[in-house]
XYZ file of C-alpha atoms in Angstrom:
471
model
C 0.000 0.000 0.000
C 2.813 2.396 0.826
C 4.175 2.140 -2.454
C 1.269 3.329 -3.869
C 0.681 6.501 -1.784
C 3.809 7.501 -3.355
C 2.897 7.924 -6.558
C -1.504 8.657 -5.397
C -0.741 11.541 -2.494
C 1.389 14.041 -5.009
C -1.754 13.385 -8.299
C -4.654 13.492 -5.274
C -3.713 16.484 -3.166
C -3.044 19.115 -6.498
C -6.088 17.898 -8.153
C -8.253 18.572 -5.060
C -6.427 22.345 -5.017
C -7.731 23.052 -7.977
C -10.993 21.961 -7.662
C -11.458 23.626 -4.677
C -13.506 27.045 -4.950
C -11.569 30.160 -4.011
C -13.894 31.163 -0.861
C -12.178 27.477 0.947
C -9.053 28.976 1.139
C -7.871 31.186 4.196
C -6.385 33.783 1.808
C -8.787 36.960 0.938
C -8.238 37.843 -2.994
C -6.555 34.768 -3.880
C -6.649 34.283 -8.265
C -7.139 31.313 -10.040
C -4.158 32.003 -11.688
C -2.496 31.707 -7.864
C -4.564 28.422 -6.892
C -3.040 26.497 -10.165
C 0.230 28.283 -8.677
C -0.379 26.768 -5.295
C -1.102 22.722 -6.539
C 1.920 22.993 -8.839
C 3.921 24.156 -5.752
C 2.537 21.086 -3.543
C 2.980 18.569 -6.698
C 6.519 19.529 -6.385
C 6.658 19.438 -2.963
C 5.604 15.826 -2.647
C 7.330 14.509 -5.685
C 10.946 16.186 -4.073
C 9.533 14.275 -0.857
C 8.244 11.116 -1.654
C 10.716 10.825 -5.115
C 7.720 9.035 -6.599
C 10.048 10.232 -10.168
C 13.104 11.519 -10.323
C 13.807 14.508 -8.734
C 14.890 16.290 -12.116
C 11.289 14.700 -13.856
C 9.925 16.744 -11.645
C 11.306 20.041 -12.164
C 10.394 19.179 -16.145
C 6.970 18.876 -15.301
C 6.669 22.315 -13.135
C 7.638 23.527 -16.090
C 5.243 22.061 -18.649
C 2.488 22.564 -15.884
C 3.368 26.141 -16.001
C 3.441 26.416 -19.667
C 0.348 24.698 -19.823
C -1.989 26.282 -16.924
C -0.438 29.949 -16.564
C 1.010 30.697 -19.703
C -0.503 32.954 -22.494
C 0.278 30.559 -24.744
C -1.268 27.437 -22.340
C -4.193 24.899 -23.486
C -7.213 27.383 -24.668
C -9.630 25.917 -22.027
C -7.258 26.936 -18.963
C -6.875 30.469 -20.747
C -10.968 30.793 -21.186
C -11.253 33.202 -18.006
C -8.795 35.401 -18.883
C -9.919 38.818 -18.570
C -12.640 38.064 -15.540
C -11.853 40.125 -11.875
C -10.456 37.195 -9.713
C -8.899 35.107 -13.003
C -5.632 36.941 -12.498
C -2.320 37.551 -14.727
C -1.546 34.973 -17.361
C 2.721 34.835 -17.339
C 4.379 35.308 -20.383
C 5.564 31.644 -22.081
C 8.976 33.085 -22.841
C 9.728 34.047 -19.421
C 8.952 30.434 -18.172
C 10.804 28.403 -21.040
C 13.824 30.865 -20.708
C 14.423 29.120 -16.651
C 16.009 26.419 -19.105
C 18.783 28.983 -20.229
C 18.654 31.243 -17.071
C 22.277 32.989 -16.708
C 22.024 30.678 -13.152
C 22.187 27.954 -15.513
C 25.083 28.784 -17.576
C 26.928 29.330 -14.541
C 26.632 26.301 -13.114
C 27.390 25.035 -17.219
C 30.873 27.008 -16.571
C 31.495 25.270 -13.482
C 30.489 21.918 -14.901
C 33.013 22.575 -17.998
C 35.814 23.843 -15.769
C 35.556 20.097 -13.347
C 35.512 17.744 -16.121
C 38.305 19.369 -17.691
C 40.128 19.009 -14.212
C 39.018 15.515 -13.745
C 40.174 14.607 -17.581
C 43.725 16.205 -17.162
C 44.360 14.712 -13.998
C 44.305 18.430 -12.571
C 42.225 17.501 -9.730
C 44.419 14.284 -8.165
C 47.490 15.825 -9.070
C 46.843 18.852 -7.006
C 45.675 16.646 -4.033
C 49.035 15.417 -4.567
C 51.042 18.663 -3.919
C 48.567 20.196 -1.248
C 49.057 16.774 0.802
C 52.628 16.603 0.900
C 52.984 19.540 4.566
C 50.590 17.622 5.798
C 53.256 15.201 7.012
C 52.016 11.476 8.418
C 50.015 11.791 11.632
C 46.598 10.924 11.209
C 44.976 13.727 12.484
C 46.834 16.124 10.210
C 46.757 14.089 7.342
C 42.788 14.220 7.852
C 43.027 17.774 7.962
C 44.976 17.582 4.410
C 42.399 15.710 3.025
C 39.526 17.297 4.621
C 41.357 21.153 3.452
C 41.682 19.955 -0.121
C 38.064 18.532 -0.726
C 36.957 21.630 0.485
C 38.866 23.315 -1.747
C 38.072 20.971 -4.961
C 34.150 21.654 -4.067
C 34.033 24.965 -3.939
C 34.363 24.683 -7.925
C 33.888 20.890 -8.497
C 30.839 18.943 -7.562
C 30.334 17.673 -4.081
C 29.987 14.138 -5.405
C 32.645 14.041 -8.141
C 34.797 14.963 -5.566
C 33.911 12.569 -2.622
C 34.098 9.905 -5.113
C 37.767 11.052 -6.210
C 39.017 11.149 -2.368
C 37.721 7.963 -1.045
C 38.973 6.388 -4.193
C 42.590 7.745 -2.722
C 42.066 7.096 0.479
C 40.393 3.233 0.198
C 43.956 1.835 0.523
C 45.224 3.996 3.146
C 41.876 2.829 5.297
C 42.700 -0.518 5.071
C 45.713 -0.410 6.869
C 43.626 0.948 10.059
C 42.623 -2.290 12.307
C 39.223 -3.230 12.637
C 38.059 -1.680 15.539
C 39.978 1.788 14.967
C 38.032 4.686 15.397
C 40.599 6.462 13.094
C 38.546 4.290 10.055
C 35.362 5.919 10.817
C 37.079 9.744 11.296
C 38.465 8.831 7.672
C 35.377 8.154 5.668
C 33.324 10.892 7.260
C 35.638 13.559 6.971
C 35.862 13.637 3.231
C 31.636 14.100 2.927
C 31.917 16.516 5.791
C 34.520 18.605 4.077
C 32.664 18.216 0.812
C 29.126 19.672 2.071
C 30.683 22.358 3.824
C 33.466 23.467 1.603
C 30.441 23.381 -1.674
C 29.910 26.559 0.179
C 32.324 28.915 -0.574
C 31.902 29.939 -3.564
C 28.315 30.657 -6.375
C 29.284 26.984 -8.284
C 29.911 25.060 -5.223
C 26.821 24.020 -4.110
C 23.220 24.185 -6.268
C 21.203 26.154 -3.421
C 24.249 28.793 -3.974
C 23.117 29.146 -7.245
C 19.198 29.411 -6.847
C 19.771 32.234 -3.751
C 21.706 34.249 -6.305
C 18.764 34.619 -8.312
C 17.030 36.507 -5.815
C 19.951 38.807 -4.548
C 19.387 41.345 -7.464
C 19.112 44.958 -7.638
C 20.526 46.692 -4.186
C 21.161 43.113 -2.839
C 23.296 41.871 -5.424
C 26.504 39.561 -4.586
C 29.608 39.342 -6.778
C 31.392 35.613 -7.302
C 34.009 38.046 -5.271
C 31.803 39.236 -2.620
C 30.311 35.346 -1.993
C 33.640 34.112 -1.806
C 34.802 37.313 0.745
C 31.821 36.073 3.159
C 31.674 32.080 1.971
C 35.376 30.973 2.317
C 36.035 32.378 5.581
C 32.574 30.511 7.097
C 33.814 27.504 5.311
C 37.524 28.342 6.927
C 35.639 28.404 10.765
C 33.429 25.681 10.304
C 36.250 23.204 8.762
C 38.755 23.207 11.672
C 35.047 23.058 14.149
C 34.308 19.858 12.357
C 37.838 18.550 12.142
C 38.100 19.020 16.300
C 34.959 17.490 16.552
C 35.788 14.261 14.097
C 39.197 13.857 15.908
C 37.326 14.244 19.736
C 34.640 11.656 18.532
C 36.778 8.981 16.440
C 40.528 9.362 17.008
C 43.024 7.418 15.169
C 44.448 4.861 17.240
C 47.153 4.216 14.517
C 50.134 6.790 14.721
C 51.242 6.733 11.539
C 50.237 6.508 7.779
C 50.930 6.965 4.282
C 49.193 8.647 1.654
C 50.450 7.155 -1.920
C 48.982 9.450 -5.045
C 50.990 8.520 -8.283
C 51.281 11.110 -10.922
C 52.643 13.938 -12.869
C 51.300 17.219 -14.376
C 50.273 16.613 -17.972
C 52.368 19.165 -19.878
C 50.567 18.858 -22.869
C 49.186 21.634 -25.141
C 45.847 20.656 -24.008
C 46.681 20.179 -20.531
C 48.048 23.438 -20.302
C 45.289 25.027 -21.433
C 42.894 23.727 -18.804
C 45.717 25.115 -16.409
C 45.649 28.501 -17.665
C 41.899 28.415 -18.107
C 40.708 27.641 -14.681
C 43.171 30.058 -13.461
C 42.070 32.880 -15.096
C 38.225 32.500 -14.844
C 38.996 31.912 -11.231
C 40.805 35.174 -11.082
C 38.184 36.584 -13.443
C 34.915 35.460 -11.226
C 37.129 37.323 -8.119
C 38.049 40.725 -10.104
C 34.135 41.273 -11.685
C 34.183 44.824 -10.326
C 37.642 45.762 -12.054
C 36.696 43.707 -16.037
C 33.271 44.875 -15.679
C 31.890 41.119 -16.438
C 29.680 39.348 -13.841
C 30.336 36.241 -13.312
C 27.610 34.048 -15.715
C 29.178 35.674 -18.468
C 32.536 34.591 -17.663
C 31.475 31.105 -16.964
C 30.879 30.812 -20.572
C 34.643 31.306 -21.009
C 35.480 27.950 -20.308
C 32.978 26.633 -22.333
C 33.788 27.672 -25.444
C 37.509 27.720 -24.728
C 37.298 23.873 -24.110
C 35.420 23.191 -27.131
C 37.228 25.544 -29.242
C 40.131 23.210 -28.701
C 38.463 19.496 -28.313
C 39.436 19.630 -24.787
C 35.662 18.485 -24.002
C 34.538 16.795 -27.243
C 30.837 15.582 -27.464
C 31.440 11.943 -25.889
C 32.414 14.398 -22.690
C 29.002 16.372 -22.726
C 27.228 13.119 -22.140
C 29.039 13.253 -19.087
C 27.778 16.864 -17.889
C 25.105 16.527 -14.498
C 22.216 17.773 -17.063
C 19.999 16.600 -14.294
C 21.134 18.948 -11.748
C 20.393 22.372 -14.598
C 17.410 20.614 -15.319
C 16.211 20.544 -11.401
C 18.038 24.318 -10.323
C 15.452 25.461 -13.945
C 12.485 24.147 -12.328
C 13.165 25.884 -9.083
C 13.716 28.787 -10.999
C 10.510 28.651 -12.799
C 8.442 27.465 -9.542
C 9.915 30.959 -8.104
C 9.221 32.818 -11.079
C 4.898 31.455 -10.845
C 5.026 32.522 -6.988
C 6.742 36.049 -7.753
C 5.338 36.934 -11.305
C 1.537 35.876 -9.685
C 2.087 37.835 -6.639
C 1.180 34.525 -4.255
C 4.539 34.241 -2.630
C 3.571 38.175 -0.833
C -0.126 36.823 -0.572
C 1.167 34.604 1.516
C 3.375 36.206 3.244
C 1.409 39.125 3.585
C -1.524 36.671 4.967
C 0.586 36.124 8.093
C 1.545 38.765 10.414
C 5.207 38.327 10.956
C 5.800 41.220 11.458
C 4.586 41.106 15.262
C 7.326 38.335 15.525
C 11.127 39.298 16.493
C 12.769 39.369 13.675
C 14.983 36.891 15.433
C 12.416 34.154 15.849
C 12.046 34.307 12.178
C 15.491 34.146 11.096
C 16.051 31.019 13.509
C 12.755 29.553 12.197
C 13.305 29.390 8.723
C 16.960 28.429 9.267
C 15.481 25.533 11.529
C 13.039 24.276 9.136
C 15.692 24.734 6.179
C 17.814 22.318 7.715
C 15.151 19.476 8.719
C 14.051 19.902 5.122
C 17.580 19.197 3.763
C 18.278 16.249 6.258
C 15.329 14.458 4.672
C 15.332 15.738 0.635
C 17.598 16.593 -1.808
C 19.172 20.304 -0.812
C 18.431 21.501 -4.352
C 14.702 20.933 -3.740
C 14.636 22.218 -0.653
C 16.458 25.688 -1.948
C 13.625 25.762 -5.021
C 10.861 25.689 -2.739
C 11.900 27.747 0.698
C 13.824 30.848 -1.514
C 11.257 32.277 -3.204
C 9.096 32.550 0.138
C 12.014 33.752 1.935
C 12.724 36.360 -0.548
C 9.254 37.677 -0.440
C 9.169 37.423 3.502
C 12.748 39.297 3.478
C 11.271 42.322 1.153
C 8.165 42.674 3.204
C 9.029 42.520 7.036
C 10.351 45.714 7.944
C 11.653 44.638 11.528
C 14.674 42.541 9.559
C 16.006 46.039 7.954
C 18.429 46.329 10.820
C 19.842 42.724 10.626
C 20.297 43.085 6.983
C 16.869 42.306 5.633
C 16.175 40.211 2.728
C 19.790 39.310 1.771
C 20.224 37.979 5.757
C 17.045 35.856 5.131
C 18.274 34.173 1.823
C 21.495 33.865 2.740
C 21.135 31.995 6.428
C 18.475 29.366 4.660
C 20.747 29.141 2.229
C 23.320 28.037 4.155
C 21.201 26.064 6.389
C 20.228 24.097 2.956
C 23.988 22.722 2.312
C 24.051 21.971 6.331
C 21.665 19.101 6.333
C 24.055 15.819 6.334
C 23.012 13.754 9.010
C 21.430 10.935 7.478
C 23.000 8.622 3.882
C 19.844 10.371 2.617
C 21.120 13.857 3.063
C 23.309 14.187 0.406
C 25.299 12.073 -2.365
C 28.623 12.536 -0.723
C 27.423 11.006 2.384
C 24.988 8.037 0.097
C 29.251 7.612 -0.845
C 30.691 7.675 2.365
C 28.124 5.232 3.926
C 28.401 2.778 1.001
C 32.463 2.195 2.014
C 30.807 0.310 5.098
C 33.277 2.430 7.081
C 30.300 4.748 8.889
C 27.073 3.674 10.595
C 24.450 6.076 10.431
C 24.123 6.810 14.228
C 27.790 8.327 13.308
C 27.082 10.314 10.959
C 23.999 11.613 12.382
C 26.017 11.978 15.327
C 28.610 14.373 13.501
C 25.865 15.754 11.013
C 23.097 16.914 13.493
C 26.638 18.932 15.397
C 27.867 20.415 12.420
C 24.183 21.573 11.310
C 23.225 23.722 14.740
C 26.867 24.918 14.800
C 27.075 25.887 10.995
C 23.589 27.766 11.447
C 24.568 29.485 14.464
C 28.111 30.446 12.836
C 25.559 31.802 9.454
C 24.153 33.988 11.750
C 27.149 35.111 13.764
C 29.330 36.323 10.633
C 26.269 37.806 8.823
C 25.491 39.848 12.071
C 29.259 40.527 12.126
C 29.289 42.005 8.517
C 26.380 43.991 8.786
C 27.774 45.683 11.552
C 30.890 46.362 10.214
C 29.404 47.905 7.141
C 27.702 50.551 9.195
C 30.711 51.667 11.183
């Protein structure tokens, strides 16, 4: 039976929103237009729960639901009211198909370029390589190594490409620990530790990065620079916290061990290329004030640099996480309904938050942002908390002095790439757990930690910003 309320529960519950007359819901002046908005929202909320199809199917369909239902180009019969008081504002089809080629999209395109370029040069491991080598053979500094340089990698690389790359180093070197060494355990769940927080940093490294950039526009806008000035040193803090509190938890009985990475820089023509290429749209992504580029058009950079010269040929862009752009699109889109129709400041507007500390709703949304990403993917969770939050950040004027709408999007946002206390949580721990190296009452033990400390730390540096910026 439970298999079937999968796939029943998100078809039932939209279809009995839109059936609904208007007068049932709580909400004075709600559209028509807004009621198809709110069952599309809850379809996608219960597929990115229940996974009844693929996560990514489902952002496809928000779309075509959209296109089909609110669009002024839709089905005739869902268009037939246009025009009447409480029908409300058809959205333009254009504006809804263009969430497939959002500059969001072609960022993360850039990024996706840059990695396999990395990964097919041999960039990547040979740069793990040289980082390691200070790091000297005591276990709890050679963690830190490893633990420093996944961070690093997924601030630009994908969380999972690059768990996958470090346990693939490190499987021999936890071998040698004995069976009942606690120093196995700190091993495997350092790497998908470092991964989800060091993703992070930077606009690329994490999916719900991308989605809250979409809504810091206008006066709130945030440079690839400016992310990185506020993202790396969080990511900086909350490393060596975790790393203390991996090492107190599970430490390495063994005293010493060796980390053995073969290899050599490529110094092909091609090789050097991607060398020179990620180093200057790295440098280019950090200096957008001085070129006078933002950042999604330098992304492209790569992209046509790489297949300019073959470096990524069309056997490689089978290879490219089309999935992910095709689920960060239909979070763009399901934003773009709730903004365009005016429901996400219906809503907002319907409850008085305002007569709430600003406080209590900071901690609130961070809170539910982070149960939300323990259980579902942390892309969903983004798509369907940041266009509420963005409204609710624009319309409570009690969270002007803590920063306002850019401290809102910016705490859940980090409170979305926090959630890794289950296998569930993300891929890189799905990776970590599958080495048979970590139970999940240790993770969860480590994860649930590093969640409530990460979201207090969000909300310590943002404070600590905005105040220096009015000094």
């Amino acid at each position: 039976m439970r298999q079937y309320i999968r796939y029943i529960v998100p078809i039932l519950i939209p279809l009995i929103i839109i059936l609904l007359p208007a007068s049932a819901f709580p909400v004075e002046g709600l559209t028509v237009i807004q009621q198809r908005v709110i069952a599309i929202f809850l379809l996608a909320a219960l597929c990115w729960v229940l996974e009844p199809i693929p996560i990514y199917a489902t952002s496809v369909v928000i779309i075509v639901l959209e296109l089909l239902l609110l669009s002024n180009k839709g089905f005739f019969l869902f268009r037939a009211e246009e025009g009447e008081p409480h029908f409300g504002e058809l959205l333009n089809y254009s504006d809804i198909m263009a969430t497939f080629a959002s500059p969001i999209i072609m960022l993360f395109l850039g990024g996706f370029f840059l990695a396999m370029a990395a990964t097919k040069y041999r960039l990547d491991v040979n740069l793990a390589r040289v980082l390691l080598k200070p790091f000297g053979n005591q276990p709890k500094y050679v963690m830190f190594g490893l633990m420093l340089i996944t961070a690093i990698f997924s601030m630009f690389m994908s969380n999972t490409a690059t768990t996958a790359m470090m346990l693939s180093i490190l499987a021999p070197v936890i071998a040698l620990f004995g069976a009942k060494d606690p120093g196995k355990i700190a091993f495997a769940l350092c790497i998908p530790v470092a991964a989800n927080i060091g993703g992070i940093g930077t606009p690329i490294g994490t999916p719900p990065n991308a989605i809250a950039l979409k809504y810091l526009t206008g006066e709130n806008l945030i440079t690839f620079g400016e992310w990185m000035f506020f993202g790396v040193p969080f990511v900086a803090v909350l490393l060596v916290f975790a790393w203390f509190l991996i090492n107190a938890l599970y430490p390495a009985q063994q005293e010493k061990i060796e980390l053995s990475i073969k290899g050599k820089f490529l110094k092909t023509p091609k090789a050097i290329t991607v060398y020179v290429t990620f180093a200057l749209t790295i440098i280019l992504w950090l200096m957008g004030s001085t070129h006078g580029m933002n950042s999604y058009t330098v992304a492209l950079i790569p992209v046509a640099v790489f297949s300019l010269t073959g470096i990524i040929n069309k056997e490689d862009l089978k290879k490219i996480s089309w999935d992910v752009l095709w689920l960060v699109s239909g979070g763009i889109a399901l934003g773009l309904a709730l903004d365009q129709t005016g429901l996400a400041k219906l809503m907002v507007h319907s409850i008085p938050f305002d007569s709430y500390s600003p406080y209590v709703v900071l901690l609130g949304a961070a809170a539910l942002c982070l149960l939300m990403a323990n259980f579902m993917s942390h892309t969903a969770t983004a798509n369907l908390l940041m266009p509420i939050m963005a409204a609710l950040g624009t319309s409570m004027a009690s969270l002007v002095p803590l920063g306002g709408e850019i401290t809102l999007i910016l705490v859940v946002t980090f409170a979305a790439s926090l959630g890794m206390s289950l296998p569930i949580s993300t891929p890189p721990n799905a990776l970590a757990h599958a080495t048979g190296h970590v139970e999940s009452n240790q993770m969860a033990r480590v994860g649930v930690i590093i969640g409530v400390v990460g979201v207090a730390l969000s909300f310590a540096m943002i404070w600590l910003l905005h105040l220096i910026d009015h000094i």
